[in-house]
Amino acid sequence: MTDSTSIFPKKIVVLLVLLVTLILLLPAAGLTFGDPSTAVTDQYYIQNSQVATGANNVVSAIVFDFRGFDTLGEACVLFVAVLGVAMLFRRVRK
Amino acid sequence: MTSGLIIRTAGRLIVPLIFIFGFYLVAHGHLTPGGGFQGGAVIATGVALILICYYYKDGMEKFSPAKNFKLIEAAGLLLYICTALAGLVVGSSFLFNWLNASGGLFGHAVAYGINAGDLFTAGIIPVLNFAIGIEVFGALSVVILYMFAGLGETTREEDEAPDPALLRKGKKGEKK
C-alpha cells in the first residue's frame, strides 16, 4: 500500500533512516563506556556536592543546586503544559 | 463510569496515607531519594483518588474548584523564582545557595561523610523542593480536575441501586 501524501518512496525513506542511524552510531563505537578515567564530572559531584550544597542526597544537590536553572525550565515546561490542557478542556459557551 | 465499592472504601482509607507519603517525599528530598517532582505527583494521585472515591459532583461542592489549584500552581513557580532571585540580592548569583550553613532555617551545619542526615540542612534546596512540590501538585490536580469535568460519571444513587441483572434473576426464582 503506497502512501499518497508522502513525497519520497518508502524504500528510500527506510534507506535514509538506516544511513542516519549508522552515521550516528559510528562515533559511539569509538567511545569507552564505564571507563573510570573519563568520569571526571561524576567524581567531582560525588566528592564535593555534600561540602558545596549541604545536601546528603547527591541527586537533589545536582537537580536543585548545580543544575537549578534547568529545574526552573522544567517547572516552566510543566506550567505551559497545564496551560495547554486548560485551554483544550475549557468550557465554550455555545 | 462506575468504580466498585471496594475501590471507593479502600481509597478513603488510603488517601490520607498518600498525602503523608507525598509530603514526606517533598520534605526529605535533600536527604532521601525523592523530591519535589515525585512528591507532588504522589499528592496529585491522592487528589485523583478523592475524586474517584467521593464522586466528582459531590466532591466539587466541598472541594476547592480548579481555579484554586491554578493559584497553587502559580504560587509554587513564583516561590521558586523568588527564592532564586533572593540569591541574587543576598549572595552573588541567581540560584545562589544563600541559606546553606547560615545558622537559620535549613541552615544547620552538615556532618560530612556518610550520615543519616539532618532535616534542617542544605539551605535553599528544601525550599526549592517545596516550591516544585506545590507546583507539580497544583499542575497535575488542575489537569485531573479538567479531565474529570468532561467525564460522564454515574451518580451515587445509580451506583447504590441494586443491579438490574440480579433483580431479574430473583424474579425468575420467585416464579419457580
PDB file of C-alpha atoms in Angstrom:
ATOM      1  CA  MET A   1       0.000   0.000   0.000  1.00  0.00           C
ATOM      2  CA  THR A   2       1.517   3.303  -1.045  1.00  0.00           C
ATOM      3  CA  ASP A   3       1.049   6.462   0.939  1.00  0.00           C
ATOM      4  CA  SER A   4      -0.073   9.218  -1.437  1.00  0.00           C
ATOM      5  CA  THR A   5       0.815  12.021   0.996  1.00  0.00           C
ATOM      6  CA  SER A   6       4.496  11.003   1.257  1.00  0.00           C
ATOM      7  CA  ILE A   7       6.927  12.791  -1.061  1.00  0.00           C
ATOM      8  CA  PHE A   8       9.567  10.033  -1.165  1.00  0.00           C
ATOM      9  CA  PRO A   9       9.044   6.349  -1.922  1.00  0.00           C
ATOM     10  CA  LYS A  10       9.025   4.124   1.157  1.00  0.00           C
ATOM     11  CA  LYS A  11      12.240   2.254   0.255  1.00  0.00           C
ATOM     12  CA  ILE A  12      14.253   5.473   0.057  1.00  0.00           C
ATOM     13  CA  VAL A  13      12.894   6.623   3.417  1.00  0.00           C
ATOM     14  CA  VAL A  14      13.867   3.326   5.077  1.00  0.00           C
ATOM     15  CA  LEU A  15      17.349   3.525   3.496  1.00  0.00           C
ATOM     16  CA  LEU A  16      17.775   7.119   4.687  1.00  0.00           C
ATOM     17  CA  VAL A  17      16.773   6.197   8.256  1.00  0.00           C
ATOM     18  CA  LEU A  18      19.235   3.285   8.271  1.00  0.00           C
ATOM     19  CA  LEU A  19      22.006   5.520   6.867  1.00  0.00           C
ATOM     20  CA  VAL A  20      21.453   8.246   9.500  1.00  0.00           C
ATOM     21  CA  THR A  21      21.375   5.600  12.254  1.00  0.00           C
ATOM     22  CA  LEU A  22      24.706   4.185  11.040  1.00  0.00           C
ATOM     23  CA  ILE A  23      26.274   7.659  10.840  1.00  0.00           C
ATOM     24  CA  LEU A  24      25.159   8.400  14.405  1.00  0.00           C
ATOM     25  CA  LEU A  25      26.364   5.023  15.683  1.00  0.00           C
ATOM     26  CA  LEU A  26      29.873   5.323  14.159  1.00  0.00           C
ATOM     27  CA  PRO A  27      31.299   7.851  16.661  1.00  0.00           C
ATOM     28  CA  ALA A  28      29.637   5.940  19.514  1.00  0.00           C
ATOM     29  CA  ALA A  29      31.690   2.872  18.612  1.00  0.00           C
ATOM     30  CA  GLY A  30      34.892   4.731  19.499  1.00  0.00           C
ATOM     31  CA  LEU A  31      33.698   5.752  22.956  1.00  0.00           C
ATOM     32  CA  THR A  32      34.707   3.787  26.011  1.00  0.00           C
ATOM     33  CA  PHE A  33      31.765   3.350  28.339  1.00  0.00           C
ATOM     34  CA  GLY A  34      32.344   2.683  32.019  1.00  0.00           C
ATOM     35  CA  ASP A  35      35.953   3.844  31.971  1.00  0.00           C
ATOM     36  CA  PRO A  36      36.643   5.458  35.387  1.00  0.00           C
ATOM     37  CA  SER A  37      39.250   7.813  33.967  1.00  0.00           C
ATOM     38  CA  THR A  38      36.652   9.564  31.770  1.00  0.00           C
ATOM     39  CA  ALA A  39      34.211  10.131  34.672  1.00  0.00           C
ATOM     40  CA  VAL A  40      35.754  13.421  35.866  1.00  0.00           C
ATOM     41  CA  THR A  41      32.433  15.230  36.445  1.00  0.00           C
ATOM     42  CA  ASP A  42      30.929  12.251  38.271  1.00  0.00           C
ATOM     43  CA  GLN A  43      33.833  12.186  40.709  1.00  0.00           C
ATOM     44  CA  TYR A  44      33.554  15.941  41.268  1.00  0.00           C
ATOM     45  CA  TYR A  45      29.866  15.679  42.198  1.00  0.00           C
ATOM     46  CA  ILE A  46      30.356  12.625  44.427  1.00  0.00           C
ATOM     47  CA  GLN A  47      33.228  14.210  46.350  1.00  0.00           C
ATOM     48  CA  ASN A  48      32.108  17.843  46.563  1.00  0.00           C
ATOM     49  CA  SER A  49      28.299  18.000  46.470  1.00  0.00           C
ATOM     50  CA  GLN A  50      27.899  17.460  50.231  1.00  0.00           C
ATOM     51  CA  VAL A  51      30.506  20.087  51.031  1.00  0.00           C
ATOM     52  CA  ALA A  52      29.239  22.603  48.494  1.00  0.00           C
ATOM     53  CA  THR A  53      25.466  22.340  48.987  1.00  0.00           C
ATOM     54  CA  GLY A  54      24.936  20.681  52.376  1.00  0.00           C
ATOM     55  CA  ALA A  55      22.545  18.106  50.925  1.00  0.00           C
ATOM     56  CA  ASN A  56      23.117  14.430  51.673  1.00  0.00           C
ATOM     57  CA  ASN A  57      21.277  13.402  48.506  1.00  0.00           C
ATOM     58  CA  VAL A  58      23.659  13.960  45.585  1.00  0.00           C
ATOM     59  CA  VAL A  59      20.851  13.746  43.013  1.00  0.00           C
ATOM     60  CA  SER A  60      18.930  16.516  44.801  1.00  0.00           C
ATOM     61  CA  ALA A  61      22.114  18.569  45.065  1.00  0.00           C
ATOM     62  CA  ILE A  62      22.605  18.364  41.287  1.00  0.00           C
ATOM     63  CA  VAL A  63      18.960  18.898  40.337  1.00  0.00           C
ATOM     64  CA  PHE A  64      18.282  21.841  42.678  1.00  0.00           C
ATOM     65  CA  ASP A  65      21.707  23.422  43.114  1.00  0.00           C
ATOM     66  CA  PHE A  66      24.265  22.689  40.374  1.00  0.00           C
ATOM     67  CA  ARG A  67      21.532  22.469  37.714  1.00  0.00           C
ATOM     68  CA  GLY A  68      18.911  24.643  39.407  1.00  0.00           C
ATOM     69  CA  PHE A  69      18.304  26.714  36.291  1.00  0.00           C
ATOM     70  CA  ASP A  70      17.464  23.539  34.383  1.00  0.00           C
ATOM     71  CA  THR A  71      14.860  22.667  37.034  1.00  0.00           C
ATOM     72  CA  LEU A  72      13.339  26.139  36.685  1.00  0.00           C
ATOM     73  CA  GLY A  73      12.962  25.409  32.973  1.00  0.00           C
ATOM     74  CA  GLU A  74      11.336  22.061  33.733  1.00  0.00           C
ATOM     75  CA  ALA A  75       8.860  23.769  36.067  1.00  0.00           C
ATOM     76  CA  CYS A  76       8.047  26.288  33.326  1.00  0.00           C
ATOM     77  CA  VAL A  77       7.508  23.442  30.831  1.00  0.00           C
ATOM     78  CA  LEU A  78       5.008  21.862  33.246  1.00  0.00           C
ATOM     79  CA  PHE A  79       3.298  25.228  33.694  1.00  0.00           C
ATOM     80  CA  VAL A  80       2.924  25.706  29.939  1.00  0.00           C
ATOM     81  CA  ALA A  81       1.699  22.111  29.533  1.00  0.00           C
ATOM     82  CA  VAL A  82      -1.053  22.738  32.088  1.00  0.00           C
ATOM     83  CA  LEU A  83      -1.934  25.997  30.309  1.00  0.00           C
ATOM     84  CA  GLY A  84      -2.401  23.958  27.135  1.00  0.00           C
ATOM     85  CA  VAL A  85      -4.611  21.398  28.898  1.00  0.00           C
ATOM     86  CA  ALA A  86      -6.673  24.173  30.493  1.00  0.00           C
ATOM     87  CA  MET A  87      -7.151  25.739  27.064  1.00  0.00           C
ATOM     88  CA  LEU A  88      -8.093  22.402  25.467  1.00  0.00           C
ATOM     89  CA  PHE A  89     -10.644  21.468  28.151  1.00  0.00           C
ATOM     90  CA  ARG A  90     -12.148  24.941  28.675  1.00  0.00           C
ATOM     91  CA  ARG A  91     -15.901  25.372  28.658  1.00  0.00           C
ATOM     92  CA  VAL A  92     -17.081  27.000  25.440  1.00  0.00           C
ATOM     93  CA  ARG A  93     -20.348  28.912  25.507  1.00  0.00           C
ATOM     94  CA  LYS A  94     -22.431  27.810  22.533  1.00  0.00           C
TER      95      LYS A  94
ATOM     96  CA  MET B   1     -18.271   5.431  34.797  1.00  0.00           C
ATOM     97  CA  THR B   2     -18.665   3.123  37.759  1.00  0.00           C
ATOM     98  CA  SER B   3     -15.923   2.090  40.111  1.00  0.00           C
ATOM     99  CA  GLY B   4     -16.576  -0.643  42.604  1.00  0.00           C
ATOM    100  CA  LEU B   5     -17.442  -0.410  46.258  1.00  0.00           C
ATOM    101  CA  ILE B   6     -14.080  -1.956  47.170  1.00  0.00           C
ATOM    102  CA  ILE B   7     -12.133   0.802  45.368  1.00  0.00           C
ATOM    103  CA  ARG B   8     -14.259   3.528  46.987  1.00  0.00           C
ATOM    104  CA  THR B   9     -13.959   2.119  50.513  1.00  0.00           C
ATOM    105  CA  ALA B  10     -10.241   1.284  50.312  1.00  0.00           C
ATOM    106  CA  GLY B  11      -9.498   4.622  48.638  1.00  0.00           C
ATOM    107  CA  ARG B  12     -10.984   6.570  51.543  1.00  0.00           C
ATOM    108  CA  LEU B  13      -8.603   4.744  53.890  1.00  0.00           C
ATOM    109  CA  ILE B  14      -5.536   5.173  51.659  1.00  0.00           C
ATOM    110  CA  VAL B  15      -5.938   8.875  50.691  1.00  0.00           C
ATOM    111  CA  PRO B  16      -4.549  10.383  53.948  1.00  0.00           C
ATOM    112  CA  LEU B  17      -1.618   7.964  53.865  1.00  0.00           C
ATOM    113  CA  ILE B  18      -0.867   9.006  50.256  1.00  0.00           C
ATOM    114  CA  PHE B  19      -0.845  12.675  51.300  1.00  0.00           C
ATOM    115  CA  ILE B  20       1.521  11.947  54.198  1.00  0.00           C
ATOM    116  CA  PHE B  21       3.839   9.911  51.964  1.00  0.00           C
ATOM    117  CA  GLY B  22       3.860  12.665  49.311  1.00  0.00           C
ATOM    118  CA  PHE B  23       4.670  15.294  51.945  1.00  0.00           C
ATOM    119  CA  TYR B  24       7.468  13.067  53.278  1.00  0.00           C
ATOM    120  CA  LEU B  25       8.940  12.718  49.767  1.00  0.00           C
ATOM    121  CA  VAL B  26       8.943  16.505  49.329  1.00  0.00           C
ATOM    122  CA  ALA B  27      10.239  17.354  52.826  1.00  0.00           C
ATOM    123  CA  HIS B  28      13.064  14.784  52.744  1.00  0.00           C
ATOM    124  CA  GLY B  29      14.033  15.475  49.134  1.00  0.00           C
ATOM    125  CA  HIS B  30      17.554  16.584  50.118  1.00  0.00           C
ATOM    126  CA  LEU B  31      18.184  13.505  52.291  1.00  0.00           C
ATOM    127  CA  THR B  32      16.489  10.504  50.684  1.00  0.00           C
ATOM    128  CA  PRO B  33      15.501   9.545  47.134  1.00  0.00           C
ATOM    129  CA  GLY B  34      12.540  11.640  46.031  1.00  0.00           C
ATOM    130  CA  GLY B  35      11.997  15.360  45.792  1.00  0.00           C
ATOM    131  CA  GLY B  36       9.547  17.967  44.640  1.00  0.00           C
ATOM    132  CA  PHE B  37       8.535  16.390  41.327  1.00  0.00           C
ATOM    133  CA  GLN B  38       7.973  12.928  42.759  1.00  0.00           C
ATOM    134  CA  GLY B  39       6.252  14.091  45.949  1.00  0.00           C
ATOM    135  CA  GLY B  40       3.986  16.491  44.060  1.00  0.00           C
ATOM    136  CA  ALA B  41       2.957  13.715  41.683  1.00  0.00           C
ATOM    137  CA  VAL B  42       2.157  11.421  44.634  1.00  0.00           C
ATOM    138  CA  ILE B  43      -0.008  14.108  46.302  1.00  0.00           C
ATOM    139  CA  ALA B  44      -1.831  14.690  42.990  1.00  0.00           C
ATOM    140  CA  THR B  45      -2.552  10.936  42.897  1.00  0.00           C
ATOM    141  CA  GLY B  46      -4.318  11.396  46.229  1.00  0.00           C
ATOM    142  CA  VAL B  47      -6.452  14.172  44.687  1.00  0.00           C
ATOM    143  CA  ALA B  48      -7.416  11.832  41.832  1.00  0.00           C
ATOM    144  CA  LEU B  49      -8.332   9.128  44.355  1.00  0.00           C
ATOM    145  CA  ILE B  50     -10.520  11.603  46.294  1.00  0.00           C
ATOM    146  CA  LEU B  51     -12.430  12.420  43.079  1.00  0.00           C
ATOM    147  CA  ILE B  52     -12.937   8.684  42.404  1.00  0.00           C
ATOM    148  CA  CYS B  53     -13.983   7.855  45.984  1.00  0.00           C
ATOM    149  CA  TYR B  54     -16.347  10.742  46.680  1.00  0.00           C
ATOM    150  CA  TYR B  55     -17.817  11.296  43.160  1.00  0.00           C
ATOM    151  CA  TYR B  56     -16.857  14.337  41.106  1.00  0.00           C
ATOM    152  CA  LYS B  57     -20.158  16.204  41.544  1.00  0.00           C
ATOM    153  CA  ASP B  58     -20.364  15.556  45.318  1.00  0.00           C
ATOM    154  CA  GLY B  59     -16.702  16.384  45.712  1.00  0.00           C
ATOM    155  CA  MET B  60     -16.835  19.683  43.818  1.00  0.00           C
ATOM    156  CA  GLU B  61     -19.416  21.030  46.307  1.00  0.00           C
ATOM    157  CA  LYS B  62     -16.965  20.690  49.209  1.00  0.00           C
ATOM    158  CA  PHE B  63     -13.677  20.582  47.307  1.00  0.00           C
ATOM    159  CA  SER B  64     -11.967  23.704  46.004  1.00  0.00           C
ATOM    160  CA  PRO B  65     -12.526  24.229  42.257  1.00  0.00           C
ATOM    161  CA  ALA B  66      -9.802  24.114  39.604  1.00  0.00           C
ATOM    162  CA  LYS B  67      -9.300  27.883  39.920  1.00  0.00           C
ATOM    163  CA  ASN B  68      -7.727  27.443  43.379  1.00  0.00           C
ATOM    164  CA  PHE B  69      -5.353  24.764  42.092  1.00  0.00           C
ATOM    165  CA  LYS B  70      -4.273  27.124  39.301  1.00  0.00           C
ATOM    166  CA  LEU B  71      -3.389  29.678  42.002  1.00  0.00           C
ATOM    167  CA  ILE B  72      -1.463  26.996  43.963  1.00  0.00           C
ATOM    168  CA  GLU B  73       0.469  26.050  40.828  1.00  0.00           C
ATOM    169  CA  ALA B  74       1.396  29.649  40.037  1.00  0.00           C
ATOM    170  CA  ALA B  75       2.355  30.244  43.688  1.00  0.00           C
ATOM    171  CA  GLY B  76       4.770  27.303  43.577  1.00  0.00           C
ATOM    172  CA  LEU B  77       6.502  28.594  40.458  1.00  0.00           C
ATOM    173  CA  LEU B  78       6.644  32.124  41.936  1.00  0.00           C
ATOM    174  CA  LEU B  79       8.175  30.785  45.169  1.00  0.00           C
ATOM    175  CA  TYR B  80      10.887  29.052  43.116  1.00  0.00           C
ATOM    176  CA  ILE B  81      11.682  32.193  41.117  1.00  0.00           C
ATOM    177  CA  CYS B  82      11.624  34.436  44.224  1.00  0.00           C
ATOM    178  CA  THR B  83      13.976  32.103  46.125  1.00  0.00           C
ATOM    179  CA  ALA B  84      16.297  32.092  43.130  1.00  0.00           C
ATOM    180  CA  LEU B  85      16.152  35.881  42.805  1.00  0.00           C
ATOM    181  CA  ALA B  86      16.843  36.303  46.553  1.00  0.00           C
ATOM    182  CA  GLY B  87      20.172  34.608  45.886  1.00  0.00           C
ATOM    183  CA  LEU B  88      20.936  37.487  43.550  1.00  0.00           C
ATOM    184  CA  VAL B  89      20.240  40.024  46.323  1.00  0.00           C
ATOM    185  CA  VAL B  90      21.723  38.247  49.363  1.00  0.00           C
ATOM    186  CA  GLY B  91      24.504  36.282  47.742  1.00  0.00           C
ATOM    187  CA  SER B  92      26.332  36.549  44.490  1.00  0.00           C
ATOM    188  CA  SER B  93      24.309  34.933  41.730  1.00  0.00           C
ATOM    189  CA  PHE B  94      20.928  33.659  40.569  1.00  0.00           C
ATOM    190  CA  LEU B  95      20.025  30.464  42.485  1.00  0.00           C
ATOM    191  CA  PHE B  96      22.921  31.013  44.923  1.00  0.00           C
ATOM    192  CA  ASN B  97      22.502  28.709  47.942  1.00  0.00           C
ATOM    193  CA  TRP B  98      22.289  31.640  50.382  1.00  0.00           C
ATOM    194  CA  LEU B  99      20.588  29.707  53.235  1.00  0.00           C
ATOM    195  CA  ASN B 100      23.258  26.999  53.391  1.00  0.00           C
ATOM    196  CA  ALA B 101      25.220  26.960  56.687  1.00  0.00           C
ATOM    197  CA  SER B 102      23.746  30.327  57.672  1.00  0.00           C
ATOM    198  CA  GLY B 103      22.526  29.051  61.042  1.00  0.00           C
ATOM    199  CA  GLY B 104      18.899  29.948  60.320  1.00  0.00           C
ATOM    200  CA  LEU B 105      16.101  27.869  58.823  1.00  0.00           C
ATOM    201  CA  PHE B 106      17.557  24.935  56.850  1.00  0.00           C
ATOM    202  CA  GLY B 107      20.962  26.377  57.715  1.00  0.00           C
ATOM    203  CA  HIS B 108      22.330  23.784  60.144  1.00  0.00           C
ATOM    204  CA  ALA B 109      25.939  22.749  59.682  1.00  0.00           C
ATOM    205  CA  VAL B 110      26.267  19.478  57.771  1.00  0.00           C
ATOM    206  CA  ALA B 111      28.002  16.437  59.197  1.00  0.00           C
ATOM    207  CA  TYR B 112      30.305  15.414  56.361  1.00  0.00           C
ATOM    208  CA  GLY B 113      30.710  11.851  55.210  1.00  0.00           C
ATOM    209  CA  ILE B 114      28.161   9.078  55.435  1.00  0.00           C
ATOM    210  CA  ASN B 115      25.480  10.005  57.978  1.00  0.00           C
ATOM    211  CA  ALA B 116      21.715   9.754  58.469  1.00  0.00           C
ATOM    212  CA  GLY B 117      21.281  13.452  57.750  1.00  0.00           C
ATOM    213  CA  ASP B 118      19.630  16.441  59.419  1.00  0.00           C
ATOM    214  CA  LEU B 119      16.287  17.703  58.091  1.00  0.00           C
ATOM    215  CA  PHE B 120      17.284  21.372  58.505  1.00  0.00           C
ATOM    216  CA  THR B 121      20.340  21.362  56.260  1.00  0.00           C
ATOM    217  CA  ALA B 122      21.053  22.104  52.599  1.00  0.00           C
ATOM    218  CA  GLY B 123      19.928  25.748  52.514  1.00  0.00           C
ATOM    219  CA  ILE B 124      17.561  26.629  49.687  1.00  0.00           C
ATOM    220  CA  ILE B 125      17.335  23.050  48.345  1.00  0.00           C
ATOM    221  CA  PRO B 126      14.407  22.087  50.663  1.00  0.00           C
ATOM    222  CA  VAL B 127      12.731  25.446  49.892  1.00  0.00           C
ATOM    223  CA  LEU B 128      13.024  24.791  46.149  1.00  0.00           C
ATOM    224  CA  ASN B 129      11.807  21.220  46.752  1.00  0.00           C
ATOM    225  CA  PHE B 130       8.689  22.576  48.458  1.00  0.00           C
ATOM    226  CA  ALA B 131       8.170  25.116  45.651  1.00  0.00           C
ATOM    227  CA  ILE B 132       8.400  22.402  42.981  1.00  0.00           C
ATOM    228  CA  GLY B 133       6.225  20.067  45.077  1.00  0.00           C
ATOM    229  CA  ILE B 134       3.489  22.712  45.374  1.00  0.00           C
ATOM    230  CA  GLU B 135       3.722  23.482  41.665  1.00  0.00           C
ATOM    231  CA  VAL B 136       3.569  19.851  40.474  1.00  0.00           C
ATOM    232  CA  PHE B 137       0.721  19.082  42.913  1.00  0.00           C
ATOM    233  CA  GLY B 138      -1.261  22.075  41.633  1.00  0.00           C
ATOM    234  CA  ALA B 139      -0.469  21.431  37.982  1.00  0.00           C
ATOM    235  CA  LEU B 140      -1.417  17.740  37.952  1.00  0.00           C
ATOM    236  CA  SER B 141      -4.526  18.448  40.049  1.00  0.00           C
ATOM    237  CA  VAL B 142      -5.670  21.049  37.501  1.00  0.00           C
ATOM    238  CA  VAL B 143      -5.181  18.513  34.695  1.00  0.00           C
ATOM    239  CA  ILE B 144      -7.083  15.817  36.648  1.00  0.00           C
ATOM    240  CA  LEU B 145      -9.945  18.199  37.542  1.00  0.00           C
ATOM    241  CA  TYR B 146     -10.331  19.448  33.957  1.00  0.00           C
ATOM    242  CA  MET B 147     -10.398  15.904  32.618  1.00  0.00           C
ATOM    243  CA  PHE B 148     -12.872  14.732  35.287  1.00  0.00           C
ATOM    244  CA  ALA B 149     -15.171  17.648  34.385  1.00  0.00           C
ATOM    245  CA  GLY B 150     -15.677  16.228  30.886  1.00  0.00           C
ATOM    246  CA  LEU B 151     -16.248  12.672  32.110  1.00  0.00           C
ATOM    247  CA  GLY B 152     -19.702  11.096  32.128  1.00  0.00           C
ATOM    248  CA  GLU B 153     -19.967   9.825  35.694  1.00  0.00           C
ATOM    249  CA  THR B 154     -22.745   7.854  37.356  1.00  0.00           C
ATOM    250  CA  THR B 155     -24.289   9.355  40.473  1.00  0.00           C
ATOM    251  CA  ARG B 156     -24.229   7.868  43.944  1.00  0.00           C
ATOM    252  CA  GLU B 157     -27.917   6.840  43.637  1.00  0.00           C
ATOM    253  CA  GLU B 158     -27.262   4.924  40.417  1.00  0.00           C
ATOM    254  CA  ASP B 159     -24.304   3.100  41.950  1.00  0.00           C
ATOM    255  CA  GLU B 160     -26.122   2.150  45.135  1.00  0.00           C
ATOM    256  CA  ALA B 161     -29.257   0.950  43.304  1.00  0.00           C
ATOM    257  CA  PRO B 162     -29.451  -2.847  43.061  1.00  0.00           C
ATOM    258  CA  ASP B 163     -28.106  -4.466  39.889  1.00  0.00           C
ATOM    259  CA  PRO B 164     -30.929  -4.974  37.330  1.00  0.00           C
ATOM    260  CA  ALA B 165     -29.434  -8.327  36.281  1.00  0.00           C
ATOM    261  CA  LEU B 166     -29.647  -9.562  39.884  1.00  0.00           C
ATOM    262  CA  LEU B 167     -33.233  -8.296  40.162  1.00  0.00           C
ATOM    263  CA  ARG B 168     -34.274 -10.259  37.078  1.00  0.00           C
ATOM    264  CA  LYS B 169     -32.686 -13.425  38.460  1.00  0.00           C
ATOM    265  CA  GLY B 170     -34.551 -13.002  41.729  1.00  0.00           C
ATOM    266  CA  LYS B 171     -37.874 -12.582  39.929  1.00  0.00           C
ATOM    267  CA  LYS B 172     -37.271 -15.760  37.920  1.00  0.00           C
ATOM    268  CA  GLY B 173     -36.506 -17.609  41.132  1.00  0.00           C
ATOM    269  CA  GLU B 174     -39.745 -16.404  42.667  1.00  0.00           C
ATOM    270  CA  LYS B 175     -41.739 -17.732  39.730  1.00  0.00           C
ATOM    271  CA  LYS B 176     -40.239 -21.177  40.127  1.00  0.00           C
TER     272      LYS B 176
END
